[in-house]
Each structure stands twice: as C-alpha cells, then as structure tokens.
Coordinates of C-alpha atoms and ligand atoms in Angstrom, one line a residue:
X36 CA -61.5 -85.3 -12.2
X37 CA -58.8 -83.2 -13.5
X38 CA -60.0 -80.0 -16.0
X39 CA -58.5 -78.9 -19.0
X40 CA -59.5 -75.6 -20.7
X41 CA -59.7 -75.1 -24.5
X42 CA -59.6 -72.1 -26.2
X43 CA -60.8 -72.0 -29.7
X44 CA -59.4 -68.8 -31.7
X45 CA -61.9 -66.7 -34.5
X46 CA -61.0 -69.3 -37.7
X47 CA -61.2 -71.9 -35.8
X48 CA -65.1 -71.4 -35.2
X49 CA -65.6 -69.1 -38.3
X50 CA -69.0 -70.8 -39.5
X51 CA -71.7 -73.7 -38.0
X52 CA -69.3 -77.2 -39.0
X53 CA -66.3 -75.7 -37.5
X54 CA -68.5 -74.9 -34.4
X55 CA -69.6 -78.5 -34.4
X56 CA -66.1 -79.8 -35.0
X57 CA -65.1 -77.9 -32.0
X58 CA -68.0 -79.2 -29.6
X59 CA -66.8 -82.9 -31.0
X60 CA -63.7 -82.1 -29.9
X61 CA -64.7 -80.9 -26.4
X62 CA -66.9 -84.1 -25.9
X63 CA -63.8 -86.2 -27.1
X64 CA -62.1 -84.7 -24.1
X65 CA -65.3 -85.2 -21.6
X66 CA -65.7 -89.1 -22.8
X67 CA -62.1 -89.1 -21.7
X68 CA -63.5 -88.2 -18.5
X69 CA -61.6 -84.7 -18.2
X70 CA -64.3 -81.8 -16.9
X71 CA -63.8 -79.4 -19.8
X72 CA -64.1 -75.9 -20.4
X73 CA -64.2 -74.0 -23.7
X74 CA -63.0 -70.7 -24.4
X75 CA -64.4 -69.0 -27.4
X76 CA -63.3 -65.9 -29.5
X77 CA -65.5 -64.5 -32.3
X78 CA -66.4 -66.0 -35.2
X79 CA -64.2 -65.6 -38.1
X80 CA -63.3 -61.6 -38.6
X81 CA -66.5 -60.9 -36.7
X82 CA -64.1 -58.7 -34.6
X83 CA -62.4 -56.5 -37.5
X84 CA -66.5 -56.4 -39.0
X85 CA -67.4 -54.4 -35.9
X86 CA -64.5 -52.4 -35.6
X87 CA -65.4 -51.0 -39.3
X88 CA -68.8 -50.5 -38.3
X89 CA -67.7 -48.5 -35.5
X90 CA -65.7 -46.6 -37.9
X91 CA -68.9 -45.9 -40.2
X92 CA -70.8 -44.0 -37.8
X93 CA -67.7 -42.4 -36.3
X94 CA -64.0 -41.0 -36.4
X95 CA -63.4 -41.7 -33.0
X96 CA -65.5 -43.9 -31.4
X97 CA -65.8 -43.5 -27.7
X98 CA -64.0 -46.7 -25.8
X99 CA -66.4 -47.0 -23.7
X100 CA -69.3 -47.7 -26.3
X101 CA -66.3 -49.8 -28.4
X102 CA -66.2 -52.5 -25.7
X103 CA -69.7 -52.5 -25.3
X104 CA -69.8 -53.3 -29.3
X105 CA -66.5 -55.7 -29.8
X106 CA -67.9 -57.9 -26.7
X107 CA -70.8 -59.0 -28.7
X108 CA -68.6 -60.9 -31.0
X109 CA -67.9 -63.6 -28.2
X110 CA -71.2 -63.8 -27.1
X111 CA -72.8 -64.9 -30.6
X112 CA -70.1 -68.2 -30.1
X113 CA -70.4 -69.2 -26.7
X114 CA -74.7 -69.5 -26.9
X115 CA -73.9 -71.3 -30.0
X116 CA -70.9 -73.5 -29.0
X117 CA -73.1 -74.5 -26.0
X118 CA -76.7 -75.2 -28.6
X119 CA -74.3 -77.8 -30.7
X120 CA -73.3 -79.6 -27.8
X121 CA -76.6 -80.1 -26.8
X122 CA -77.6 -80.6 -30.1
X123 CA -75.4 -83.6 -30.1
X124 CA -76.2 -84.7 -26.6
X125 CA -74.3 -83.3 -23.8
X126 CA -75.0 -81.0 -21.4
X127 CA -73.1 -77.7 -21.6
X128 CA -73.7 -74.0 -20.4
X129 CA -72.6 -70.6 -21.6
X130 CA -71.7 -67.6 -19.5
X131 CA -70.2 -64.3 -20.5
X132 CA -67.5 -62.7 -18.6
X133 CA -69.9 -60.9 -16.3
X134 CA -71.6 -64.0 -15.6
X135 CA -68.2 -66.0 -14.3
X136 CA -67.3 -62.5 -12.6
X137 CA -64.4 -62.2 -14.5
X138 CA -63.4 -58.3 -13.2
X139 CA -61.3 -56.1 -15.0
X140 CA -60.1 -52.9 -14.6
X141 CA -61.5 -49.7 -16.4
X142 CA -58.9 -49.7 -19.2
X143 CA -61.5 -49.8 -22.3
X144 CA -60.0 -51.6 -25.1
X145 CA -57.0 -53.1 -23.4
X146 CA -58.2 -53.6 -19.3
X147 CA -56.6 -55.9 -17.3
X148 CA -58.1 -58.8 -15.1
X149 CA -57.8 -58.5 -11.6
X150 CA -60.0 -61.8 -10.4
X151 CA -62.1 -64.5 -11.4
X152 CA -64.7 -66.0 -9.3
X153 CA -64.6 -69.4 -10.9
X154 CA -67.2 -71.1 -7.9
X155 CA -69.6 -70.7 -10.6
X156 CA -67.9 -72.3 -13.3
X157 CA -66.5 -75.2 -10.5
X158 CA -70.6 -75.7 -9.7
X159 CA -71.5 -76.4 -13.4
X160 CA -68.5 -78.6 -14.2
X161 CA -69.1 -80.9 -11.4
X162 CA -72.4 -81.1 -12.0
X163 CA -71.1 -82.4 -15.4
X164 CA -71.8 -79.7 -17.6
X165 CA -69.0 -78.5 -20.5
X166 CA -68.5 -75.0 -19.5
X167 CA -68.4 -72.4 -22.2
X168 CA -66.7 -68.8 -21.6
X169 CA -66.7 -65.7 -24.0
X170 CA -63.0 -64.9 -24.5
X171 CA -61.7 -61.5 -25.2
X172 CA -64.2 -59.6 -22.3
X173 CA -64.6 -59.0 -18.5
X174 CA -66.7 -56.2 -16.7
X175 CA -65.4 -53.5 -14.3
X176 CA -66.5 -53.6 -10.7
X177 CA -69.3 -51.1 -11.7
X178 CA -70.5 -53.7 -14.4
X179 CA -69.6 -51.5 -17.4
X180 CA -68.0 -54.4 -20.1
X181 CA -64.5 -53.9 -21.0
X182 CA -62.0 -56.0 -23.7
X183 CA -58.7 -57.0 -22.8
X184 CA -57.0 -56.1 -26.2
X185 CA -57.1 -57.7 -29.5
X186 CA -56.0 -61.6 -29.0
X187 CA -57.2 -61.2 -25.6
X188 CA -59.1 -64.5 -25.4
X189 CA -55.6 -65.7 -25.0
X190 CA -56.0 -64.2 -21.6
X191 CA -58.9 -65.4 -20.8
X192 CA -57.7 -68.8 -21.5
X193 CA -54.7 -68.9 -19.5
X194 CA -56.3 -66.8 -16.3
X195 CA -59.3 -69.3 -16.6
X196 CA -56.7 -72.6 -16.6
X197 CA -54.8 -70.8 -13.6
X198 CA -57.5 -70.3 -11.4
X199 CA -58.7 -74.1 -11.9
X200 CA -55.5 -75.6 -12.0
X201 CA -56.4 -77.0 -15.2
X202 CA -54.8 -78.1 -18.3
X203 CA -54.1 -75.1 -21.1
X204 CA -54.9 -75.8 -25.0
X205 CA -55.1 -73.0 -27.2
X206 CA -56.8 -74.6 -30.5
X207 CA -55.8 -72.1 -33.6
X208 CA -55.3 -71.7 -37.4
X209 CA -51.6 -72.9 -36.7
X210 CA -50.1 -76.7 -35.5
X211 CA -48.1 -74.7 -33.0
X212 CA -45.6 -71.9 -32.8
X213 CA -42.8 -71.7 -35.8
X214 CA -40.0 -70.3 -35.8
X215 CA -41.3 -67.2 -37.4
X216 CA -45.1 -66.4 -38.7
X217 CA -45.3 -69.0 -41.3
X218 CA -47.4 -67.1 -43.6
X219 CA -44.2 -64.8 -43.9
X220 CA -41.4 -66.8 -43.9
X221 CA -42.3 -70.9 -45.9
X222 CA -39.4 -72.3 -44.5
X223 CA -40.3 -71.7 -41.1
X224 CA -39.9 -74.5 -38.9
X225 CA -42.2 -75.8 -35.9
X226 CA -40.9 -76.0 -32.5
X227 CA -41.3 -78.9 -29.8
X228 CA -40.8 -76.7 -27.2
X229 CA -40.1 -72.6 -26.1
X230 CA -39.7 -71.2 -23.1
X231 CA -41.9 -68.8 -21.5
X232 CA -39.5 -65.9 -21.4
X233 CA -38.5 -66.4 -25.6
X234 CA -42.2 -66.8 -26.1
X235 CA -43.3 -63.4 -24.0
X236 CA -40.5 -61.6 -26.5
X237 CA -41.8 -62.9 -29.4
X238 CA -45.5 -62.1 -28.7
X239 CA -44.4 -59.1 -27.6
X240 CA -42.6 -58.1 -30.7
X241 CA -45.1 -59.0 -33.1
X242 CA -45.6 -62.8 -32.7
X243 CA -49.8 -62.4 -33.0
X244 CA -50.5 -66.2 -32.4
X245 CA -50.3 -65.8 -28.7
X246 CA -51.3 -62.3 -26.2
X247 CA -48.3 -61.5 -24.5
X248 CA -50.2 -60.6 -21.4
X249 CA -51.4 -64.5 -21.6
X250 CA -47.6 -65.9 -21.8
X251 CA -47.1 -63.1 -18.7
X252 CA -49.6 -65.0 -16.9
X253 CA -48.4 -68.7 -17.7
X254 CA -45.0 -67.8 -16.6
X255 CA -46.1 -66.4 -13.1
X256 CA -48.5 -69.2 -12.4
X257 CA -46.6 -71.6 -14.3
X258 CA -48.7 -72.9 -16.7
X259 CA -48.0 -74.5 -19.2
X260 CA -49.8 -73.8 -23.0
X261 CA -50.0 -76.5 -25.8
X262 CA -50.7 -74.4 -28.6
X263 CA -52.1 -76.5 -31.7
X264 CA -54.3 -77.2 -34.5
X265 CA -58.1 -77.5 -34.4
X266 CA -58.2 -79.3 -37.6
X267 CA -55.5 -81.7 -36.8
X268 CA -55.1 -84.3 -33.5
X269 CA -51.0 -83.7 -33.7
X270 CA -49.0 -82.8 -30.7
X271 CA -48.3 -79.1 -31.5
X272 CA -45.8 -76.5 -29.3
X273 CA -45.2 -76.5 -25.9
X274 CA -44.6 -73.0 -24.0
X275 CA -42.8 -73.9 -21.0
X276 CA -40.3 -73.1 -18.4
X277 CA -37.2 -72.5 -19.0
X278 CA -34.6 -76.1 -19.5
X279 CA -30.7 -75.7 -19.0
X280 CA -30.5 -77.2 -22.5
X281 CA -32.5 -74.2 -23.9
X282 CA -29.6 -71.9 -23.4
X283 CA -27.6 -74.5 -26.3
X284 CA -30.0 -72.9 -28.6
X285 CA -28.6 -69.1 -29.7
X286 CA -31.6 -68.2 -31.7
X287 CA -35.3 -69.9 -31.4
X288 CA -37.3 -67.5 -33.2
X289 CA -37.8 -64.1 -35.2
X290 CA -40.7 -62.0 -35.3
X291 CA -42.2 -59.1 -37.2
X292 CA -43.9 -56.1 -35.6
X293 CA -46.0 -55.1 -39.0
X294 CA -47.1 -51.5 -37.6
X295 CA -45.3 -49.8 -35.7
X296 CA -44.7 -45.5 -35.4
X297 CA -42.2 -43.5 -34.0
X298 CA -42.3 -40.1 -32.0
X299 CA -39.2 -37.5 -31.9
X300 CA -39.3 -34.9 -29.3
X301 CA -36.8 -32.2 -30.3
X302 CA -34.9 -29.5 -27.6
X303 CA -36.4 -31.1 -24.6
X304 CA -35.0 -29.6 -21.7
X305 CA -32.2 -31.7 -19.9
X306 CA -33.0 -31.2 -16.3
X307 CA -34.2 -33.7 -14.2
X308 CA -37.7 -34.6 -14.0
X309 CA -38.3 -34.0 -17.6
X310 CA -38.3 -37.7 -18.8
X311 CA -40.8 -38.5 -16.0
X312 CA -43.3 -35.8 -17.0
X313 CA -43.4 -37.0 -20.3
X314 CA -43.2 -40.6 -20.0
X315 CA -45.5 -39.7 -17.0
X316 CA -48.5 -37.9 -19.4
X317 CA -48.2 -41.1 -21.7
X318 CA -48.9 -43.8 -19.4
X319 CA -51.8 -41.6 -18.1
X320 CA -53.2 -42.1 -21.5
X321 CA -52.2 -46.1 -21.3
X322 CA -49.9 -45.5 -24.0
X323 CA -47.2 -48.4 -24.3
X324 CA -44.2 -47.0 -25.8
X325 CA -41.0 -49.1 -26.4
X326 CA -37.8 -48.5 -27.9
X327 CA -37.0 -45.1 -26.0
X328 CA -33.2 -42.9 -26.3
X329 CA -32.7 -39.7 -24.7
X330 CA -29.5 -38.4 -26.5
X331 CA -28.2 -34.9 -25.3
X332 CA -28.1 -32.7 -27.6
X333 CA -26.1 -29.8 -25.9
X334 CA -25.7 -29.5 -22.2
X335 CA -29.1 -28.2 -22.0
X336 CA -31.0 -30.0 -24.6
X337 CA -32.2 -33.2 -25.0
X338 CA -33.9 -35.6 -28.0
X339 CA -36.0 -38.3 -27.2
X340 CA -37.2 -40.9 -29.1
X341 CA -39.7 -43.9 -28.4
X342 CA -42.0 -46.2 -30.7
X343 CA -45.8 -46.9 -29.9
X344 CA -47.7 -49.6 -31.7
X345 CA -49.2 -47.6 -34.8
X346 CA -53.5 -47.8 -33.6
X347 CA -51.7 -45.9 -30.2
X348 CA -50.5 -43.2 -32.9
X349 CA -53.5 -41.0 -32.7
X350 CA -53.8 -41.0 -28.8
X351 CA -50.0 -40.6 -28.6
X352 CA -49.8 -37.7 -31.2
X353 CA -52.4 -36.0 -28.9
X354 CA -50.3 -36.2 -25.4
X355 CA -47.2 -34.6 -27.3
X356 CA -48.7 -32.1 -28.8
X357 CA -50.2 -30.6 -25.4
X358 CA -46.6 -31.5 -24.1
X359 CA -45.4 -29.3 -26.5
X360 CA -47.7 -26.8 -25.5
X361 CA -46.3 -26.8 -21.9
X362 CA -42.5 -27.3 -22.5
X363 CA -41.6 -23.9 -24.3
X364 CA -39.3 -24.6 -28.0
X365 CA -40.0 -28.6 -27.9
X366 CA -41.0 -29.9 -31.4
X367 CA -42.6 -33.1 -32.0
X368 CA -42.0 -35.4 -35.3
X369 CA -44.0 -38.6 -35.7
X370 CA -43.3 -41.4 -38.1
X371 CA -45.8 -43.6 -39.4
X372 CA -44.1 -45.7 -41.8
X373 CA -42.0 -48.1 -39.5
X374 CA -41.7 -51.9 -38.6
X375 CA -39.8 -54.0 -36.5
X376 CA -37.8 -57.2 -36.8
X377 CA -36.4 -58.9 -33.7
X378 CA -34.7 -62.3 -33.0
X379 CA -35.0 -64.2 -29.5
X380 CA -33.3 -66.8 -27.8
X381 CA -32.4 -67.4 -24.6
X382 CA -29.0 -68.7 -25.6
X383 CA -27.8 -65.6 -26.4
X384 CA -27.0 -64.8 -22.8
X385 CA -24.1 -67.1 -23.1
X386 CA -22.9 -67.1 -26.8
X387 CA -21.2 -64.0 -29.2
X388 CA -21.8 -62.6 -32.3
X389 CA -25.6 -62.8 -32.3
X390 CA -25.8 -58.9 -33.6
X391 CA -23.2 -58.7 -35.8
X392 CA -24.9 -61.9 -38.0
X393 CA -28.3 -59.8 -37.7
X394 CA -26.5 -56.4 -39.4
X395 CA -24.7 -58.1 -41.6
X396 CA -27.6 -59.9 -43.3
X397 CA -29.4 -56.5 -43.5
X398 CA -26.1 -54.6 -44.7
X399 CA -25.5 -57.1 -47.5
X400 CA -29.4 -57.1 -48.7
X401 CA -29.0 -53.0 -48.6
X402 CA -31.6 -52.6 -46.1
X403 CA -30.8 -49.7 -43.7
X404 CA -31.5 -50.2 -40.0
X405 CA -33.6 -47.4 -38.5
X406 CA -32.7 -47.9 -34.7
X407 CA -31.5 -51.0 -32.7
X408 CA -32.0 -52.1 -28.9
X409 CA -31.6 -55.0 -27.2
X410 CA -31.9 -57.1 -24.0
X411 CA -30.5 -60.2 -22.7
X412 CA -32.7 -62.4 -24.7
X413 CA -33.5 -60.4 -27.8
X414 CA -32.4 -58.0 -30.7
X415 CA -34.4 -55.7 -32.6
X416 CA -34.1 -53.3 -35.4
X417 CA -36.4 -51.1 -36.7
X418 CA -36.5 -51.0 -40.8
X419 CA -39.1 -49.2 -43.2
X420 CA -42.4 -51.2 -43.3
X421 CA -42.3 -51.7 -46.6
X422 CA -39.1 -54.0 -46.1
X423 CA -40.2 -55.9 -43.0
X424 CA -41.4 -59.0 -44.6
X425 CA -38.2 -59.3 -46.6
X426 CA -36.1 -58.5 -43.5
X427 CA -37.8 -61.2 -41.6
X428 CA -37.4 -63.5 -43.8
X429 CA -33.6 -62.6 -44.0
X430 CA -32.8 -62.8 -40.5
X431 CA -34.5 -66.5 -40.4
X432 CA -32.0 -67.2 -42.8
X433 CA -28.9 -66.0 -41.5
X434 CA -30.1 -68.2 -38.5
X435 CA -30.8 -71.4 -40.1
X436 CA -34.0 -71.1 -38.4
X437 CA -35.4 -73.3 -41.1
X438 CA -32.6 -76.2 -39.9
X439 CA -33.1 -78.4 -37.0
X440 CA -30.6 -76.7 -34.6
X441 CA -27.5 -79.1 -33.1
X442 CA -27.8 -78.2 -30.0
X443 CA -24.3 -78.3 -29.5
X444 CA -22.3 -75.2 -27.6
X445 CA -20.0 -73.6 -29.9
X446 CA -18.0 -70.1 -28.7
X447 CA -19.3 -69.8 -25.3
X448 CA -19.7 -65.2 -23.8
X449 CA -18.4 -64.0 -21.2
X450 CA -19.8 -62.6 -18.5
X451 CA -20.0 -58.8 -19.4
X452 CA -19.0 -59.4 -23.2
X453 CA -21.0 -57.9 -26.1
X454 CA -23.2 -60.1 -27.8
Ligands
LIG3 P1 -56.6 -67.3 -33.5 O1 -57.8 -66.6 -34.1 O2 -56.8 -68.8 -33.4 O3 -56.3 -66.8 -32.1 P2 -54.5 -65.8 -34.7 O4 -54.8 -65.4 -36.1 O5 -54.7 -64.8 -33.6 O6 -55.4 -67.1 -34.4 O7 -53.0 -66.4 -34.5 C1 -52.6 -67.4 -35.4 C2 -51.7 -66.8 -36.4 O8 -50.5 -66.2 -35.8 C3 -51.2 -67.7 -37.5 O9 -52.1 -67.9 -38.5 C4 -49.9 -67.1 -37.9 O10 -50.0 -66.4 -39.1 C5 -49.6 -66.0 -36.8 N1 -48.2 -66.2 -36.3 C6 -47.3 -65.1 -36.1 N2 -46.2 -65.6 -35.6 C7 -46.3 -66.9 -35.5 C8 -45.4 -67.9 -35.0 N3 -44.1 -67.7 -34.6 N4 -45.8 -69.2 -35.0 C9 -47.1 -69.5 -35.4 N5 -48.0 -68.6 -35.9 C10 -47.6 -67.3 -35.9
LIG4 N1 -62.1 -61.6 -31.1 C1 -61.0 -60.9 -30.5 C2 -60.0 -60.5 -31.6 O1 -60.2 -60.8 -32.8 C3 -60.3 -61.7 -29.4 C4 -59.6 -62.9 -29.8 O2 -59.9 -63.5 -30.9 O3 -58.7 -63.4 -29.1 O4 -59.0 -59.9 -31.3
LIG5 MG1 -55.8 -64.7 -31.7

C-alpha cells in the first residue's frame, strides 16, 4: 500500500474543529487506501507562549531545559490528533520523537537528525493504524530531548516521508508557495512548480513557510513536497527537481529576511590563520553567519564583516568579545537594525542584467543598499529593517513577479559574464 505523510503546521491545528478537520482529512486519505502518517506541530502560537514563559522566569534560559519545555507543544497535538481519530472511528496511535527513535544530535535548540528507526512506525501502519508523530523534536543518543529549530516539523516531515519512501504533503496557512510572502507583498502570485535549489534560497533567505534544512533533505533524497492548504482540497506548489525549462524563468521569487544583525570586526590582523580562528570560535558556538567580507585595510590589517540571524546576536556578541580579548587592538561593532531582501531564480545562470534591475528599483525609491552578495542563483541586499517590507515589495515589482512569466528566452549570458 503506498504511504503518504502529512504534516499539519501550528494554525492549521490551532483549536479542537481544526484538529478534527485534520483527522477527516487523514481518514479521506486512508478510505483511499493510502497508509497515512501525520506530522503535527503545536497548536496555534503554543510555541512563541512557551518561549515567553521561558523568558518570565529567566534572561537566559539554559538550552537544555528550553527543549525540554518547547517539545511539550507537539506532544499536546499528537495525543489529541490520535483521540479524534478514534473518536470518529479509526484506529490511530501517537508517538513522540523518542518513541519512533528519531536521534538527533546534541545541538539544543537547532540539532540535527542523524536517523530514524521507522520499524516501529512500518509495524503500526500495517497493522492499519494512522500514525501520528510530534514534529519539531528528536532525542540525543543519551535520551536528553532536543528541537530542530523553529519550523522544524518541516524536517520531521520530510526525513519521515524519506525513510518510508512515502508521499510528502505539508498542510499550512498558505495554498502553496508565492512568489513572495503574501502577507507582504498582495500581488504575489502562486507558483505551480519551484525547484529544489530556488526553494532552499528562498527558505534560506527568509522564506518561513518551509525549513531550509527540510528542502536540504528533499533535494538529497529527492523528494518531492506538495505544499498546500488545510482548508482547501486545491492542488497547491510543487517543490521539485530542477526542469530545463526552469532556467527560461530569470526570477521565480523574492524573499525577506525580517531580522537580521551585523558584526564588524575592526584591525584584525592580516596573517594567515586569522579568518579560521574566528570563523572557527563561531561555529563552535553553532553560530550561522552569512554574508562575510574581509577587506584589507592596510597590509597588515584587516576588516571583517558577516551577518547572523538576529536571536544568534547575543551568543555571537559573546564569541567576539572574548575574540577581542585574545587578538590585541581588534574592535567589535554590532548592528541590530538590519534586514535582507534577496531574489532567486535559477535562470539567472544564463540571462544579464538581473542586478542592475534590483539597484535600480532601490536607487529610484531612495532606499540605500547596506551590502550586496550574490551566487549563481540569487542576489541579496541588505537595507535598514525598517524599509524591508517596502523593498520587498519593490523588487517583486521590478520583476513582474505578480505577472504570469512568458517563459520565453530573451538576451541569453555568457559564460563568465556578469549578471
Ligand atoms: P505552518 O505553521 O503551517 O508551518 P508557517 O506560518 O510556518 O505555517 O508558514 C506559512 C507562512 O509562511 C505563510 O502564512 C506566509 O506568511 C509565510 N511565507 C513566507 N514566504 C512565503 C512564500 N514565498 N510563499 C508562501 N508563504 C510564505
Ligand atoms: N512548533 C514549532 C514552531 O512553532 C515547530 C513547527 O511548527 O514547525 O516553530
Ligand atoms: Mg512552520
């Protein structure tokens, strides 16, 4: 019997009916004669509730005790997910991450998954059970419960539907993925289809609707995610492998990275080595940092500059300042006021003047561009949060991202030429 595994998102089970609408929508599947797992997240904002609970009995709280908090969210839906369906007649099962041995590293807050014994979940679906799994969490090999990052049921999802060789539906607050976040920019437009790779940019850059660390995982198992509506039956996105006739399209989306910080480390000393040390000390403290230039300052000095997300701020600020400490006259400046707006398309490997139509829609609307960078597929430019929105909602413009696309080649790149 071929499987399909469902993930329903926080809104989408935010109180009992939508619970029940869900479970309906799992037995839908099953009368269909699929095997079906569910994949739950926490109701509603349960998530952001316990985070500011954490943050009334503590400044910091330990990351440790924060997993062992935020992992209770998910396991409020999945005994209730699994009481409606038998409520309404059909047997179903719950299991937390532990319980499915879904291992993780030790990486508190944001671990990774290393393996999933899904025997268990195999047993209860051929006994003809609907399978529910708490998104979001996994344990380490010493059974201490870990999270893998906010969004990360996403991950469960798609690790879940890879190990089974299952269908992959993500059931969200959305019909599918847009062009840009639709609650930003009105005119955004839906999409049939994205590749993996434009869809790994975009979450990456700010796209929240999917993990990034989930698209990661499609693309190296290939498997393919139908993101869509749990209100609605409509076909929504498809997130799959890359077509020739992708590359026709220039531009397939925009995103917004709302909160974003940046770190200046002045008279670094220009020998080699020095990078490493400090790049070194950052991902010891599983810091992701982006967006980095090393300019030389004089032959012996150096500044480098990189961006963390902004809740990585306080752990960053902390690693540079005991840098500082070691490397004698280096200064550290932090910014806490920044966002970032990228485009993404994987027909900008073969087509011009993709950056040029990006600064000049942010030149004429007198919004000054902070930093750029760029890749094959994507360019970004970091503005002043306060003007992110707008900016977004510029560069889907100078795009036509609102218009169906042609889909016909117009100046072709060259190899080598600037975008
Ligand atoms: P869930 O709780 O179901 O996981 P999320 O709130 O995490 O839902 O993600 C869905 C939200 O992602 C949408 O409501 C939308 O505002 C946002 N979003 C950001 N970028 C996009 C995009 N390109 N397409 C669709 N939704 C997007
Ligand atoms: N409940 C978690 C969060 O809000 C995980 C998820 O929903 O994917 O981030
Ligand atoms: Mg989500």
């Amino acid at each position: 019997m071929n499987a399909v595994v469902m993930k329903f998102g926080g809104t989408s089970v935010a109180d009992a009916e939508k619970i029940r609408a869900a479970a309906r929508r799992a037995i839908r599947a099953r009368r269909r004669g699929r095997q079906v797992v569910m994949v739950v997240s926490a109701m509603g904002k349960t998530t952001d509730e316990l985070h500011e609970l954490a943050g009334q009995v503590t400044d910091s709280p330990p990351k440790r005790e924060m997993d062992q908090l935020l992992a209770t969210g998910e396991q409020v839906t999945i005994s209730l997910m699994a009481m409606a369906l038998q409520q309404m007649g059909w047997p179903a099962i719950s299991f937390t991450a532990g319980q499915i041995g879904l291992i993780t590293d030790d990486v508190h807050t944001k671990a990774r998954i290393k393996r999933i014994d899904v025997q268990r979940v195999r047993r209860e679906l051929d006994a003809g059970r609907i399978v529910i799994v708490a998104g979001f969490q996994g344990v380490t090999e010493k059974g201490a419960v870990t999270t893998l990052g906010r969004g990360g049921s996403n991950v469960t999802l798609v690790a879940i539907a890879a190990s089974l060789a299952a269908e992959c539906e993500n059931y969200t607050d959305v019909d599918g993925i847009y062009t840009a976040d639709p609650r930003i920019v009105p005119n955004a437009r839906k999409l049939d289809r994205i590749s993996y790779d434009e869809m790994l940019e975009l979450a990456s850059l700010g796209a929240s609707v999917l993990h990034n660390r989930a698209v990661e995982f499609a693309k190296k198992y290939d498997v393919p995610i139908h993101v869509r509506s749990s209100l609605t039956h409509r076909k929504g996105t498809m997130i799959v492998a890359e077509t020739e006739e992708m590359e026709r399209i220039v531009v397939s989306g925009a995103a917004l990275k709302k909160a974003l910080a940046r770190i200046t480390l002045k008279n670094v000393p220009d020998r080699p080595g020095v990078a490493a040390s400090i790049f070194h000390a950052l991902a010891a403290a599983n810091i992701v940092v982006d967006d980095i230039i090393q300019t030389e300052t004089t032959r012996k000095l150096a500044t480098v500059a990189f961006t963390v997300d902004l809740p990585d701020l306080p752990d960053a600020r902390k690693v540079c300042r005991e840098l500082c400490g070691t490397m004698k006259g280096m200064t550290a400046e932090f910014e806490d006021g920044l966002a970032k707006v990228s485009v993404v398309g994987v027909g900008m490997r073969v087509h011009t003047g993709v950056a040029q139509r990006m600064f000049a829609a942010f030149g004429k609307a007198g919004i000054n561009i902070r930093n750029i960078t760029t890749s094959e597929i994507k360019i970004s430019c970091i503005v002043d949060r306060a003007e992110g929105p707008k900016a977004l909602r510029l560069v889907h413009d100078a795009f036509d991202l609102g218009k169906t696309p042609t889909r016909r080649m117009t100046r072709s790149r060259k190899k080598g030429q600037i975008r």
